[in-house]
Amino acid sequence: MNVTVLKSEGYTLVSVEGRVDSTNAGEFEKSMLEVVADGATKIVLDCSELNYISSTGLRIFLIVQKKMMANKGQFCLCGLQAGIKEIFDISGFSSIFKMFPDKESAING
Amino acid sequence: MKCKTLFVKNQIAELIHVADYLEELGEEWEFSIPLVFSLNLVLEEALTNIILYGFEDQSEHQIEIDFKKSDDKLFITLIDDGIAYDPTLKADPDLSLSAEDRPIGGLGVFLIKKIMDQVVYNRNENKNLLILTKNINL
């Protein structure tokens, strides 16, 4: 797994690549919570290179969403691959996250 | 009927080997990529529960995973000697709740039940048996 963070005016773009599973979810959680703690008002999480996620990873998405809502911020996801989108649908997560097809629409949305 | 068995230790790091093993098994048994993804997820959820909550001692335990494939069904049986735990009794999460009200966690067993076509639990001679069935080649 690789996480890259790019701070821009008005939003922070985070890209996650590879797998988020029980073996590395702690690392992903730490990176995401750092972005939240840094005071980001809008986080765009680019998932186009994320090719596997388990419930341990989903848990972190929900933690970030709760924190951003409490901070009156925005948390947007974009570029979810079909297999990942299906897991979001099954989990009922598709209705609680703002999802966009690509990062441009997420940044402007 | 094709059969294969994998043994893993009760350590989270073993999940990496399980993912690699499934890639190879998928090639050998000609599974689609989405099926390999689903099986990887199901096994990670089941194994994570066993590894994190199944053992009260600090000793090393072996978890057996049996794979059996007929023309139209895949059977996966997980066998462990941990404390008795029937995941089929776990209540499903309420998917209608808002983000604020959704509890953190509690999705693993639900994902297993949604992805597999049948989930059966048995306790036999101090062992947990979780028998997962998936209809394939539909």
CSV table of C-alpha atoms in Angstrom, one decimal, chain A residues 90, chain B residues 42 45 86-93 107-120 130 132-134:
chain,number,residue,atom,x,y,z
A,90,ILE,CA,-23.1,-4.2,0.1
B,42,VAL,CA,-14.2,-13.6,2.8
B,45,GLU,CA,-12.7,-11.5,7.4
B,86,ASP,CA,-20.6,-19.2,15.8
B,87,PRO,CA,-20.4,-16.2,13.5
B,88,THR,CA,-23.8,-17.0,11.8
B,89,LEU,CA,-25.5,-15.8,15.0
B,90,LYS,CA,-24.1,-12.3,14.7
B,91,ALA,CA,-26.8,-9.7,13.9
B,92,ASP,CA,-26.5,-7.9,10.6
B,93,PRO,CA,-25.6,-4.2,10.8
B,107,LEU,CA,-19.1,-5.6,8.9
B,108,GLY,CA,-16.8,-8.6,8.5
B,109,VAL,CA,-19.3,-11.4,9.2
B,110,PHE,CA,-21.9,-9.5,7.2
B,111,LEU,CA,-19.6,-9.4,4.1
B,112,ILE,CA,-19.0,-13.1,4.4
B,113,LYS,CA,-22.7,-13.8,4.5
B,114,LYS,CA,-23.5,-11.5,1.6
B,115,ILE,CA,-20.7,-12.8,-0.7
B,116,MET,CA,-21.1,-16.5,0.0
B,117,ASP,CA,-24.2,-18.4,-0.9
B,118,GLN,CA,-24.2,-20.5,2.3
B,119,VAL,CA,-22.5,-20.1,5.6
B,120,VAL,CA,-22.7,-23.0,8.1
B,130,LEU,CA,-17.0,-22.8,9.3
B,132,LEU,CA,-18.6,-21.6,3.2
B,133,THR,CA,-20.2,-22.4,-0.1
B,134,LYS,CA,-20.2,-20.3,-3.3
